[in-house]
mmCIF file with all atom_site columns, C-alpha atoms and ligand atoms in Angstrom:
data_model
loop_
_atom_site.group_PDB
_atom_site.id
_atom_site.type_symbol
_atom_site.label_atom_id
_atom_site.label_alt_id
_atom_site.label_comp_id
_atom_site.label_asym_id
_atom_site.label_entity_id
_atom_site.label_seq_id
_atom_site.pdbx_PDB_ins_code
_atom_site.Cartn_x
_atom_site.Cartn_y
_atom_site.Cartn_z
_atom_site.occupancy
_atom_site.B_iso_or_equiv
_atom_site.pdbx_formal_charge
_atom_site.auth_seq_id
_atom_site.auth_comp_id
_atom_site.auth_asym_id
_atom_site.auth_atom_id
_atom_site.pdbx_PDB_model_num
ATOM   1   C CA  . MET A 1 1   ? -4.867  -45.298 -52.745 1.00 0.00 ? 1   MET A CA  1
ATOM   2   C CA  . LEU A 1 2   ? -7.029  -42.375 -52.981 1.00 0.00 ? 2   LEU A CA  1
ATOM   3   C CA  . ILE A 1 3   ? -5.767  -38.939 -51.559 1.00 0.00 ? 3   ILE A CA  1
ATOM   4   C CA  . SER A 1 4   ? -9.092  -37.176 -50.367 1.00 0.00 ? 4   SER A CA  1
ATOM   5   C CA  . LEU A 1 5   ? -9.678  -34.055 -48.756 1.00 0.00 ? 5   LEU A CA  1
ATOM   6   C CA  . ILE A 1 6   ? -12.443 -33.377 -46.319 1.00 0.00 ? 6   ILE A CA  1
ATOM   7   C CA  . VAL A 1 7   ? -13.162 -29.873 -45.303 1.00 0.00 ? 7   VAL A CA  1
ATOM   8   C CA  . ALA A 1 8   ? -15.914 -27.852 -44.168 1.00 0.00 ? 8   ALA A CA  1
ATOM   9   C CA  . MET A 1 9   ? -15.514 -24.169 -45.448 1.00 0.00 ? 9   MET A CA  1
ATOM   10  C CA  . ASP A 1 10  ? -17.922 -21.120 -45.273 1.00 0.00 ? 10  ASP A CA  1
ATOM   11  C CA  . GLU A 1 11  ? -18.545 -18.965 -48.161 1.00 0.00 ? 11  GLU A CA  1
ATOM   12  C CA  . SER A 1 12  ? -15.495 -16.767 -47.930 1.00 0.00 ? 12  SER A CA  1
ATOM   13  C CA  . ARG A 1 13  ? -13.392 -20.384 -47.903 1.00 0.00 ? 13  ARG A CA  1
ATOM   14  C CA  . GLY A 1 14  ? -12.880 -19.658 -44.297 1.00 0.00 ? 14  GLY A CA  1
ATOM   15  C CA  . ILE A 1 15  ? -12.142 -22.834 -42.357 1.00 0.00 ? 15  ILE A CA  1
ATOM   16  C CA  . GLY A 1 16  ? -11.012 -21.825 -38.889 1.00 0.00 ? 16  GLY A CA  1
ATOM   17  C CA  . LYS A 1 17  ? -11.010 -18.895 -36.464 1.00 0.00 ? 17  LYS A CA  1
ATOM   18  C CA  . ASP A 1 18  ? -8.980  -18.448 -33.226 1.00 0.00 ? 18  ASP A CA  1
ATOM   19  C CA  . GLY A 1 19  ? -7.360  -21.878 -33.754 1.00 0.00 ? 19  GLY A CA  1
ATOM   20  C CA  . LYS A 1 20  ? -11.051 -23.360 -33.833 1.00 0.00 ? 20  LYS A CA  1
ATOM   21  C CA  . ILE A 1 21  ? -13.721 -24.272 -36.407 1.00 0.00 ? 21  ILE A CA  1
ATOM   22  C CA  . PRO A 1 22  ? -16.256 -21.394 -35.902 1.00 0.00 ? 22  PRO A CA  1
ATOM   23  C CA  . TRP A 1 23  ? -19.402 -23.464 -36.229 1.00 0.00 ? 23  TRP A CA  1
ATOM   24  C CA  . ARG A 1 24  ? -21.467 -26.131 -34.779 1.00 0.00 ? 24  ARG A CA  1
ATOM   25  C CA  . LEU A 1 25  ? -23.148 -28.586 -37.276 1.00 0.00 ? 25  LEU A CA  1
ATOM   26  C CA  . GLN A 1 26  ? -23.722 -31.946 -35.768 1.00 0.00 ? 26  GLN A CA  1
ATOM   27  C CA  . ALA A 1 27  ? -24.790 -33.463 -38.929 1.00 0.00 ? 27  ALA A CA  1
ATOM   28  C CA  . ASP A 1 28  ? -21.633 -32.324 -40.702 1.00 0.00 ? 28  ASP A CA  1
ATOM   29  C CA  . LEU A 1 29  ? -19.677 -34.126 -37.783 1.00 0.00 ? 29  LEU A CA  1
ATOM   30  C CA  . ARG A 1 30  ? -21.561 -37.151 -38.342 1.00 0.00 ? 30  ARG A CA  1
ATOM   31  C CA  . ARG A 1 31  ? -20.779 -37.242 -41.901 1.00 0.00 ? 31  ARG A CA  1
ATOM   32  C CA  . PHE A 1 32  ? -17.181 -36.627 -41.209 1.00 0.00 ? 32  PHE A CA  1
ATOM   33  C CA  . LYS A 1 33  ? -17.139 -39.761 -38.975 1.00 0.00 ? 33  LYS A CA  1
ATOM   34  C CA  . ALA A 1 34  ? -18.954 -42.080 -41.412 1.00 0.00 ? 34  ALA A CA  1
ATOM   35  C CA  . LEU A 1 35  ? -16.673 -41.026 -44.272 1.00 0.00 ? 35  LEU A CA  1
ATOM   36  C CA  . THR A 1 36  ? -13.296 -41.185 -42.270 1.00 0.00 ? 36  THR A CA  1
ATOM   37  C CA  . MET A 1 37  ? -14.414 -44.464 -40.630 1.00 0.00 ? 37  MET A CA  1
ATOM   38  C CA  . GLY A 1 38  ? -11.941 -47.420 -40.904 1.00 0.00 ? 38  GLY A CA  1
ATOM   39  C CA  . HIS A 1 39  ? -9.320  -44.849 -42.923 1.00 0.00 ? 39  HIS A CA  1
ATOM   40  C CA  . HIS A 1 40  ? -5.853  -43.009 -42.088 1.00 0.00 ? 40  HIS A CA  1
ATOM   41  C CA  . LEU A 1 41  ? -6.817  -39.130 -41.198 1.00 0.00 ? 41  LEU A CA  1
ATOM   42  C CA  . ILE A 1 42  ? -3.887  -36.987 -41.993 1.00 0.00 ? 42  ILE A CA  1
ATOM   43  C CA  . VAL A 1 43  ? -3.691  -34.014 -40.006 1.00 0.00 ? 43  VAL A CA  1
ATOM   44  C CA  . GLY A 1 44  ? -1.488  -30.842 -39.200 1.00 0.00 ? 44  GLY A CA  1
ATOM   45  C CA  . ARG A 1 45  ? -0.424  -30.721 -35.751 1.00 0.00 ? 45  ARG A CA  1
ATOM   46  C CA  . LYS A 1 46  ? -2.352  -27.646 -35.119 1.00 0.00 ? 46  LYS A CA  1
ATOM   47  C CA  . THR A 1 47  ? -5.455  -29.327 -36.152 1.00 0.00 ? 47  THR A CA  1
ATOM   48  C CA  . TRP A 1 48  ? -4.494  -32.163 -33.969 1.00 0.00 ? 48  TRP A CA  1
ATOM   49  C CA  . GLU A 1 49  ? -4.281  -30.041 -30.797 1.00 0.00 ? 49  GLU A CA  1
ATOM   50  C CA  . THR A 1 50  ? -7.809  -28.840 -31.599 1.00 0.00 ? 50  THR A CA  1
ATOM   51  C CA  . ILE A 1 51  ? -9.173  -32.471 -31.959 1.00 0.00 ? 51  ILE A CA  1
ATOM   52  C CA  . GLY A 1 52  ? -6.898  -33.573 -28.712 1.00 0.00 ? 52  GLY A CA  1
ATOM   53  C CA  . ARG A 1 53  ? -8.317  -37.005 -28.365 1.00 0.00 ? 53  ARG A CA  1
ATOM   54  C CA  . PRO A 1 54  ? -8.090  -40.458 -30.340 1.00 0.00 ? 54  PRO A CA  1
ATOM   55  C CA  . LEU A 1 55  ? -11.065 -40.736 -32.836 1.00 0.00 ? 55  LEU A CA  1
ATOM   56  C CA  . PRO A 1 56  ? -12.362 -44.214 -32.784 1.00 0.00 ? 56  PRO A CA  1
ATOM   57  C CA  . GLY A 1 57  ? -11.852 -46.237 -35.941 1.00 0.00 ? 57  GLY A CA  1
ATOM   58  C CA  . ARG A 1 58  ? -9.699  -43.569 -37.495 1.00 0.00 ? 58  ARG A CA  1
ATOM   59  C CA  . GLN A 1 59  ? -5.941  -43.955 -37.459 1.00 0.00 ? 59  GLN A CA  1
ATOM   60  C CA  . ILE A 1 60  ? -4.683  -40.376 -37.011 1.00 0.00 ? 60  ILE A CA  1
ATOM   61  C CA  . VAL A 1 61  ? -1.414  -39.251 -38.351 1.00 0.00 ? 61  VAL A CA  1
ATOM   62  C CA  . VAL A 1 62  ? -0.160  -35.845 -37.123 1.00 0.00 ? 62  VAL A CA  1
ATOM   63  C CA  . LEU A 1 63  ? 2.308   -33.963 -39.286 1.00 0.00 ? 63  LEU A CA  1
ATOM   64  C CA  . THR A 1 64  ? 5.050   -32.238 -37.511 1.00 0.00 ? 64  THR A CA  1
ATOM   65  C CA  . ARG A 1 65  ? 8.596   -31.022 -38.234 1.00 0.00 ? 65  ARG A CA  1
ATOM   66  C CA  . HIS A 1 66  ? 9.820   -31.585 -34.469 1.00 0.00 ? 66  HIS A CA  1
ATOM   67  C CA  . PRO A 1 67  ? 10.978  -34.912 -34.162 1.00 0.00 ? 67  PRO A CA  1
ATOM   68  C CA  . ASP A 1 68  ? 10.347  -35.234 -30.521 1.00 0.00 ? 68  ASP A CA  1
ATOM   69  C CA  . TYR A 1 69  ? 6.587   -34.423 -31.008 1.00 0.00 ? 69  TYR A CA  1
ATOM   70  C CA  . ARG A 1 70  ? 4.069   -37.003 -29.331 1.00 0.00 ? 70  ARG A CA  1
ATOM   71  C CA  . PRO A 1 71  ? 0.438   -36.201 -29.391 1.00 0.00 ? 71  PRO A CA  1
ATOM   72  C CA  . GLN A 1 72  ? -0.924  -36.155 -26.197 1.00 0.00 ? 72  GLN A CA  1
ATOM   73  C CA  . ASN A 1 73  ? -3.723  -38.219 -24.692 1.00 0.00 ? 73  ASN A CA  1
ATOM   74  C CA  . CYS A 1 74  ? -3.318  -40.264 -27.855 1.00 0.00 ? 74  CYS A CA  1
ATOM   75  C CA  . ALA A 1 75  ? -1.198  -43.518 -27.797 1.00 0.00 ? 75  ALA A CA  1
ATOM   76  C CA  . ASP A 1 76  ? -2.316  -44.966 -31.065 1.00 0.00 ? 76  ASP A CA  1
ATOM   77  C CA  . CYS A 1 77  ? -1.816  -41.827 -32.942 1.00 0.00 ? 77  CYS A CA  1
ATOM   78  C CA  . LEU A 1 78  ? 1.223   -41.563 -35.119 1.00 0.00 ? 78  LEU A CA  1
ATOM   79  C CA  . THR A 1 79  ? 3.468   -38.755 -36.350 1.00 0.00 ? 79  THR A CA  1
ATOM   80  C CA  . ALA A 1 80  ? 4.996   -38.041 -39.775 1.00 0.00 ? 80  ALA A CA  1
ATOM   81  C CA  . ARG A 1 81  ? 7.667   -35.390 -40.634 1.00 0.00 ? 81  ARG A CA  1
ATOM   82  C CA  . SER A 1 82  ? 6.491   -34.938 -44.255 1.00 0.00 ? 82  SER A CA  1
ATOM   83  C CA  . LEU A 1 83  ? 3.581   -35.428 -46.374 1.00 0.00 ? 83  LEU A CA  1
ATOM   84  C CA  . THR A 1 84  ? 5.424   -38.228 -48.193 1.00 0.00 ? 84  THR A CA  1
ATOM   85  C CA  . GLN A 1 85  ? 6.077   -40.328 -45.132 1.00 0.00 ? 85  GLN A CA  1
ATOM   86  C CA  . ALA A 1 86  ? 2.191   -39.754 -43.942 1.00 0.00 ? 86  ALA A CA  1
ATOM   87  C CA  . LEU A 1 87  ? 0.765   -40.837 -47.301 1.00 0.00 ? 87  LEU A CA  1
ATOM   88  C CA  . GLU A 1 88  ? 3.464   -43.837 -47.065 1.00 0.00 ? 88  GLU A CA  1
ATOM   89  C CA  . ILE A 1 89  ? 1.984   -44.949 -43.680 1.00 0.00 ? 89  ILE A CA  1
ATOM   90  C CA  . ALA A 1 90  ? -1.289  -45.117 -45.166 1.00 0.00 ? 90  ALA A CA  1
ATOM   91  C CA  . ARG A 1 91  ? -0.337  -46.809 -47.994 1.00 0.00 ? 91  ARG A CA  1
ATOM   92  C CA  . ALA A 1 92  ? 1.599   -49.325 -46.303 1.00 0.00 ? 92  ALA A CA  1
ATOM   93  C CA  . ALA A 1 93  ? -1.205  -50.196 -44.029 1.00 0.00 ? 93  ALA A CA  1
ATOM   94  C CA  . GLY A 1 94  ? -3.249  -51.269 -47.152 1.00 0.00 ? 94  GLY A CA  1
ATOM   95  C CA  . ASP A 1 95  ? -5.539  -48.116 -46.758 1.00 0.00 ? 95  ASP A CA  1
ATOM   96  C CA  . LYS A 1 96  ? -7.614  -47.582 -50.276 1.00 0.00 ? 96  LYS A CA  1
ATOM   97  C CA  . GLU A 1 97  ? -8.428  -43.992 -49.422 1.00 0.00 ? 97  GLU A CA  1
ATOM   98  C CA  . ALA A 1 98  ? -6.483  -41.494 -47.153 1.00 0.00 ? 98  ALA A CA  1
ATOM   99  C CA  . PHE A 1 99  ? -7.949  -38.613 -45.715 1.00 0.00 ? 99  PHE A CA  1
ATOM   100 C CA  . ILE A 1 100 ? -6.645  -35.367 -45.547 1.00 0.00 ? 100 ILE A CA  1
ATOM   101 C CA  . GLY A 1 101 ? -8.498  -33.448 -42.782 1.00 0.00 ? 101 GLY A CA  1
ATOM   102 C CA  . GLY A 1 102 ? -6.658  -30.291 -42.726 1.00 0.00 ? 102 GLY A CA  1
ATOM   103 C CA  . GLY A 1 103 ? -5.887  -27.478 -41.506 1.00 0.00 ? 103 GLY A CA  1
ATOM   104 C CA  . GLY A 1 104 ? -4.932  -24.481 -43.646 1.00 0.00 ? 104 GLY A CA  1
ATOM   105 C CA  . GLN A 1 105 ? -1.435  -25.284 -44.057 1.00 0.00 ? 105 GLN A CA  1
ATOM   106 C CA  . ILE A 1 106 ? -1.921  -28.887 -44.823 1.00 0.00 ? 106 ILE A CA  1
ATOM   107 C CA  . PHE A 1 107 ? -4.834  -28.315 -47.428 1.00 0.00 ? 107 PHE A CA  1
ATOM   108 C CA  . ALA A 1 108 ? -2.565  -25.944 -49.201 1.00 0.00 ? 108 ALA A CA  1
ATOM   109 C CA  . GLN A 1 109 ? 0.085   -28.774 -49.711 1.00 0.00 ? 109 GLN A CA  1
ATOM   110 C CA  . THR A 1 110 ? -2.169  -31.518 -50.411 1.00 0.00 ? 110 THR A CA  1
ATOM   111 C CA  . LEU A 1 111 ? -4.577  -29.789 -52.950 1.00 0.00 ? 111 LEU A CA  1
ATOM   112 C CA  . PRO A 1 112 ? -2.401  -30.526 -55.738 1.00 0.00 ? 112 PRO A CA  1
ATOM   113 C CA  . LEU A 1 113 ? -2.312  -34.429 -55.110 1.00 0.00 ? 113 LEU A CA  1
ATOM   114 C CA  . ALA A 1 114 ? -6.116  -34.467 -54.177 1.00 0.00 ? 114 ALA A CA  1
ATOM   115 C CA  . GLU A 1 115 ? -8.374  -36.734 -56.194 1.00 0.00 ? 115 GLU A CA  1
ATOM   116 C CA  . ARG A 1 116 ? -11.251 -35.947 -54.303 1.00 0.00 ? 116 ARG A CA  1
ATOM   117 C CA  . ILE A 1 117 ? -12.866 -33.316 -52.186 1.00 0.00 ? 117 ILE A CA  1
ATOM   118 C CA  . TYR A 1 118 ? -15.739 -34.126 -49.582 1.00 0.00 ? 118 TYR A CA  1
ATOM   119 C CA  . LEU A 1 119 ? -16.837 -30.382 -49.534 1.00 0.00 ? 119 LEU A CA  1
ATOM   120 C CA  . THR A 1 120 ? -19.056 -29.045 -46.936 1.00 0.00 ? 120 THR A CA  1
ATOM   121 C CA  . THR A 1 121 ? -20.150 -25.185 -47.989 1.00 0.00 ? 121 THR A CA  1
ATOM   122 C CA  . VAL A 1 122 ? -21.632 -23.630 -44.591 1.00 0.00 ? 122 VAL A CA  1
ATOM   123 C CA  . HIS A 1 123 ? -23.780 -20.931 -45.675 1.00 0.00 ? 123 HIS A CA  1
ATOM   124 C CA  . THR A 1 124 ? -22.340 -18.034 -43.499 1.00 0.00 ? 124 THR A CA  1
ATOM   125 C CA  . ASP A 1 125 ? -19.130 -15.654 -43.330 1.00 0.00 ? 125 ASP A CA  1
ATOM   126 C CA  . ALA A 1 126 ? -17.601 -16.548 -39.752 1.00 0.00 ? 126 ALA A CA  1
ATOM   127 C CA  . GLY A 1 127 ? -14.953 -14.017 -40.252 1.00 0.00 ? 127 GLY A CA  1
ATOM   128 C CA  . CYS A 1 128 ? -12.376 -16.923 -40.422 1.00 0.00 ? 128 CYS A CA  1
ATOM   129 C CA  . ASP A 1 129 ? -8.757  -16.480 -40.153 1.00 0.00 ? 129 ASP A CA  1
ATOM   130 C CA  . VAL A 1 130 ? -7.476  -19.526 -41.700 1.00 0.00 ? 130 VAL A CA  1
ATOM   131 C CA  . PHE A 1 131 ? -8.675  -20.385 -45.408 1.00 0.00 ? 131 PHE A CA  1
ATOM   132 C CA  . PHE A 1 132 ? -8.878  -23.354 -47.575 1.00 0.00 ? 132 PHE A CA  1
ATOM   133 C CA  . PRO A 1 133 ? -6.721  -22.656 -50.887 1.00 0.00 ? 133 PRO A CA  1
ATOM   134 C CA  . THR A 1 134 ? -8.349  -21.133 -54.077 1.00 0.00 ? 134 THR A CA  1
ATOM   135 C CA  . PHE A 1 135 ? -9.154  -23.649 -56.603 1.00 0.00 ? 135 PHE A CA  1
ATOM   136 C CA  . ASP A 1 136 ? -10.898 -24.019 -60.169 1.00 0.00 ? 136 ASP A CA  1
ATOM   137 C CA  . LEU A 1 137 ? -14.194 -25.670 -59.521 1.00 0.00 ? 137 LEU A CA  1
ATOM   138 C CA  . SER A 1 138 ? -14.405 -26.102 -63.304 1.00 0.00 ? 138 SER A CA  1
ATOM   139 C CA  . GLU A 1 139 ? -11.261 -28.726 -62.760 1.00 0.00 ? 139 GLU A CA  1
ATOM   140 C CA  . TRP A 1 140 ? -13.680 -31.018 -60.534 1.00 0.00 ? 140 TRP A CA  1
ATOM   141 C CA  . ILE A 1 141 ? -16.608 -33.007 -61.445 1.00 0.00 ? 141 ILE A CA  1
ATOM   142 C CA  . GLU A 1 142 ? -19.434 -33.056 -58.868 1.00 0.00 ? 142 GLU A CA  1
ATOM   143 C CA  . LEU A 1 143 ? -20.555 -36.824 -58.164 1.00 0.00 ? 143 LEU A CA  1
ATOM   144 C CA  . GLU A 1 144 ? -22.747 -36.011 -55.182 1.00 0.00 ? 144 GLU A CA  1
ATOM   145 C CA  . ARG A 1 145 ? -24.525 -33.035 -53.967 1.00 0.00 ? 145 ARG A CA  1
ATOM   146 C CA  . SER A 1 146 ? -27.007 -32.474 -51.261 1.00 0.00 ? 146 SER A CA  1
ATOM   147 C CA  . GLU A 1 147 ? -28.561 -29.404 -49.183 1.00 0.00 ? 147 GLU A CA  1
ATOM   148 C CA  . HIS A 1 148 ? -29.168 -29.324 -45.371 1.00 0.00 ? 148 HIS A CA  1
ATOM   149 C CA  . PRO A 1 149 ? -31.264 -26.550 -43.703 1.00 0.00 ? 149 PRO A CA  1
ATOM   150 C CA  . ALA A 1 150 ? -30.160 -25.273 -40.483 1.00 0.00 ? 150 ALA A CA  1
ATOM   151 C CA  . ASP A 1 151 ? -32.156 -26.655 -37.574 1.00 0.00 ? 151 ASP A CA  1
ATOM   152 C CA  . SER A 1 152 ? -31.377 -27.125 -33.758 1.00 0.00 ? 152 SER A CA  1
ATOM   153 C CA  . GLU A 1 153 ? -28.447 -29.046 -33.935 1.00 0.00 ? 153 GLU A CA  1
ATOM   154 C CA  . ASN A 1 154 ? -27.199 -27.255 -37.238 1.00 0.00 ? 154 ASN A CA  1
ATOM   155 C CA  . GLU A 1 155 ? -26.249 -23.494 -37.040 1.00 0.00 ? 155 GLU A CA  1
ATOM   156 C CA  . PHE A 1 156 ? -26.073 -22.815 -40.530 1.00 0.00 ? 156 PHE A CA  1
ATOM   157 C CA  . ALA A 1 157 ? -27.650 -24.403 -43.681 1.00 0.00 ? 157 ALA A CA  1
ATOM   158 C CA  . SER A 1 158 ? -24.846 -26.123 -45.411 1.00 0.00 ? 158 SER A CA  1
ATOM   159 C CA  . THR A 1 159 ? -24.492 -27.883 -48.968 1.00 0.00 ? 159 THR A CA  1
ATOM   160 C CA  . TYR A 1 160 ? -22.468 -31.053 -49.123 1.00 0.00 ? 160 TYR A CA  1
ATOM   161 C CA  . ARG A 1 161 ? -20.529 -32.021 -51.966 1.00 0.00 ? 161 ARG A CA  1
ATOM   162 C CA  . LEU A 1 162 ? -18.067 -34.916 -53.429 1.00 0.00 ? 162 LEU A CA  1
ATOM   163 C CA  . LEU A 1 163 ? -15.708 -33.566 -55.854 1.00 0.00 ? 163 LEU A CA  1
ATOM   164 C CA  . GLN A 1 164 ? -13.543 -35.507 -58.058 1.00 0.00 ? 164 GLN A CA  1
ATOM   165 C CA  . ARG A 1 165 ? -10.753 -34.138 -60.341 1.00 0.00 ? 165 ARG A CA  1
ATOM   166 C CA  . GLY A 1 166 ? -11.777 -33.878 -63.737 1.00 0.00 ? 166 GLY A CA  1
HETATM 167 N N1  . NAP B 2 .   ? -13.018 -26.350 -41.290 1.00 0.00 ? 1   NAP B N1  1
HETATM 168 C C1  . NAP B 2 .   ? -12.576 -27.467 -41.501 1.00 0.00 ? 1   NAP B C1  1
HETATM 169 O O1  . NAP B 2 .   ? -12.759 -28.146 -42.256 1.00 0.00 ? 1   NAP B O1  1
HETATM 170 C C2  . NAP B 2 .   ? -11.374 -27.342 -40.689 1.00 0.00 ? 1   NAP B C2  1
HETATM 171 C C3  . NAP B 2 .   ? -10.346 -28.633 -40.765 1.00 0.00 ? 1   NAP B C3  1
HETATM 172 C C4  . NAP B 2 .   ? -9.241  -28.572 -40.060 1.00 0.00 ? 1   NAP B C4  1
HETATM 173 C C5  . NAP B 2 .   ? -8.786  -27.611 -39.312 1.00 0.00 ? 1   NAP B C5  1
HETATM 174 N N2  . NAP B 2 .   ? -9.524  -26.450 -39.256 1.00 0.00 ? 1   NAP B N2  1
HETATM 175 C C6  . NAP B 2 .   ? -9.042  -25.220 -38.477 1.00 0.00 ? 1   NAP B C6  1
HETATM 176 O O2  . NAP B 2 .   ? -7.875  -24.956 -39.266 1.00 0.00 ? 1   NAP B O2  1
HETATM 177 C C7  . NAP B 2 .   ? -7.247  -24.103 -38.255 1.00 0.00 ? 1   NAP B C7  1
HETATM 178 C C8  . NAP B 2 .   ? -5.587  -24.951 -38.229 1.00 0.00 ? 1   NAP B C8  1
HETATM 179 O O3  . NAP B 2 .   ? -4.924  -24.679 -39.572 1.00 0.00 ? 1   NAP B O3  1
HETATM 180 P P1  . NAP B 2 .   ? -3.559  -24.085 -39.688 1.00 0.00 ? 1   NAP B P1  1
HETATM 181 O O4  . NAP B 2 .   ? -3.171  -23.911 -41.159 1.00 0.00 ? 1   NAP B O4  1
HETATM 182 O O5  . NAP B 2 .   ? -3.357  -23.120 -38.413 1.00 0.00 ? 1   NAP B O5  1
HETATM 183 O O6  . NAP B 2 .   ? -2.627  -25.608 -38.857 1.00 0.00 ? 1   NAP B O6  1
HETATM 184 P P2  . NAP B 2 .   ? -2.665  -26.930 -39.517 1.00 0.00 ? 1   NAP B P2  1
HETATM 185 O O7  . NAP B 2 .   ? -2.308  -27.080 -40.985 1.00 0.00 ? 1   NAP B O7  1
HETATM 186 O O8  . NAP B 2 .   ? -3.568  -27.834 -38.881 1.00 0.00 ? 1   NAP B O8  1
HETATM 187 O O9  . NAP B 2 .   ? -1.065  -27.274 -38.813 1.00 0.00 ? 1   NAP B O9  1
HETATM 188 C C9  . NAP B 2 .   ? 0.053   -27.028 -39.252 1.00 0.00 ? 1   NAP B C9  1
HETATM 189 C C10 . NAP B 2 .   ? 1.158   -27.524 -38.570 1.00 0.00 ? 1   NAP B C10 1
HETATM 190 O O10 . NAP B 2 .   ? 1.194   -28.705 -39.492 1.00 0.00 ? 1   NAP B O10 1
HETATM 191 C C11 . NAP B 2 .   ? 2.870   -29.128 -39.690 1.00 0.00 ? 1   NAP B C11 1
HETATM 192 N N3  . NAP B 2 .   ? 3.309   -29.136 -40.543 1.00 0.00 ? 1   NAP B N3  1
HETATM 193 C C12 . NAP B 2 .   ? 2.822   -28.462 -41.727 1.00 0.00 ? 1   NAP B C12 1
HETATM 194 N N4  . NAP B 2 .   ? 3.314   -28.753 -42.890 1.00 0.00 ? 1   NAP B N4  1
HETATM 195 C C13 . NAP B 2 .   ? 4.064   -29.761 -42.743 1.00 0.00 ? 1   NAP B C13 1
HETATM 196 C C14 . NAP B 2 .   ? 4.874   -30.728 -43.629 1.00 0.00 ? 1   NAP B C14 1
HETATM 197 N N5  . NAP B 2 .   ? 4.860   -30.456 -44.734 1.00 0.00 ? 1   NAP B N5  1
HETATM 198 N N6  . NAP B 2 .   ? 5.422   -31.558 -42.734 1.00 0.00 ? 1   NAP B N6  1
HETATM 199 C C15 . NAP B 2 .   ? 5.342   -31.951 -41.658 1.00 0.00 ? 1   NAP B C15 1
HETATM 200 N N7  . NAP B 2 .   ? 4.753   -31.116 -40.749 1.00 0.00 ? 1   NAP B N7  1
HETATM 201 C C16 . NAP B 2 .   ? 4.051   -30.052 -41.318 1.00 0.00 ? 1   NAP B C16 1
HETATM 202 C C17 . NAP B 2 .   ? 3.542   -28.042 -38.570 1.00 0.00 ? 1   NAP B C17 1
HETATM 203 O O11 . NAP B 2 .   ? 3.776   -28.436 -37.351 1.00 0.00 ? 1   NAP B O11 1
HETATM 204 P P3  . NAP B 2 .   ? 4.816   -28.057 -36.528 1.00 0.00 ? 1   NAP B P3  1
HETATM 205 O O12 . NAP B 2 .   ? 4.697   -26.720 -36.112 1.00 0.00 ? 1   NAP B O12 1
HETATM 206 O O13 . NAP B 2 .   ? 4.543   -28.739 -35.168 1.00 0.00 ? 1   NAP B O13 1
HETATM 207 O O14 . NAP B 2 .   ? 6.175   -28.432 -37.013 1.00 0.00 ? 1   NAP B O14 1
HETATM 208 C C18 . NAP B 2 .   ? 2.659   -26.786 -38.833 1.00 0.00 ? 1   NAP B C18 1
HETATM 209 O O15 . NAP B 2 .   ? 2.676   -25.859 -37.670 1.00 0.00 ? 1   NAP B O15 1
HETATM 210 C C19 . NAP B 2 .   ? -7.755  -24.153 -37.068 1.00 0.00 ? 1   NAP B C19 1
HETATM 211 O O16 . NAP B 2 .   ? -8.657  -23.025 -36.826 1.00 0.00 ? 1   NAP B O16 1
HETATM 212 C C20 . NAP B 2 .   ? -8.653  -25.394 -37.268 1.00 0.00 ? 1   NAP B C20 1
HETATM 213 O O17 . NAP B 2 .   ? -9.924  -25.148 -36.317 1.00 0.00 ? 1   NAP B O17 1
HETATM 214 C C21 . NAP B 2 .   ? -10.791 -26.379 -39.958 1.00 0.00 ? 1   NAP B C21 1
#
């Protein structure tokens, strides 16, 4: 099973501010939906609370260390107490690619395991308070890259890349 990170970060590696994603990019949301459709989406409890609703076609697995935590408004969401357990849920279900959807804590723990990163670089500095971990681009091969200008639905220009560990 492939382990893939999917992230949008600004030019300072920022991914979140005040518990939210600080930009509005409809095209990136559509890309996220298309890429993750039919797969497991593993997220930290804080990120789950910003999503707050089921995502049709995706099996959400919420990471939390609290044994009694239940994601509200999502009867189908699963919880896992460790990364190993979350990945095992996806593997046992026969998923060929598990997506790690953040946030900062979860990206930091999963980057060493990741074989792919679906990376959106948002061409701004949004003054974030949560960051993607530093990583060495020379260890990654760029399989795909496309540029997307800002427009009425997309606040900032963005670069989409698919990176595979070299
Ligand atoms: N731009 C993007 O692509 C993107 C994507 C996702 C999120 N974000 C942003 O990132 C921010 C949230 O990130 P964050 O770092 O604050 O929080 P987070 O990574 O979403 O969640 C952290 C929580 O996950 C649980 N957790 C962490 N490691 C665990 C482990 N090994 N085993 C079990 N549970 C574990 C803990 O939950 P408990 O406290 O319940 O134990 C912890 O408090 C928000 O601003 C969000 O909008 C951005």
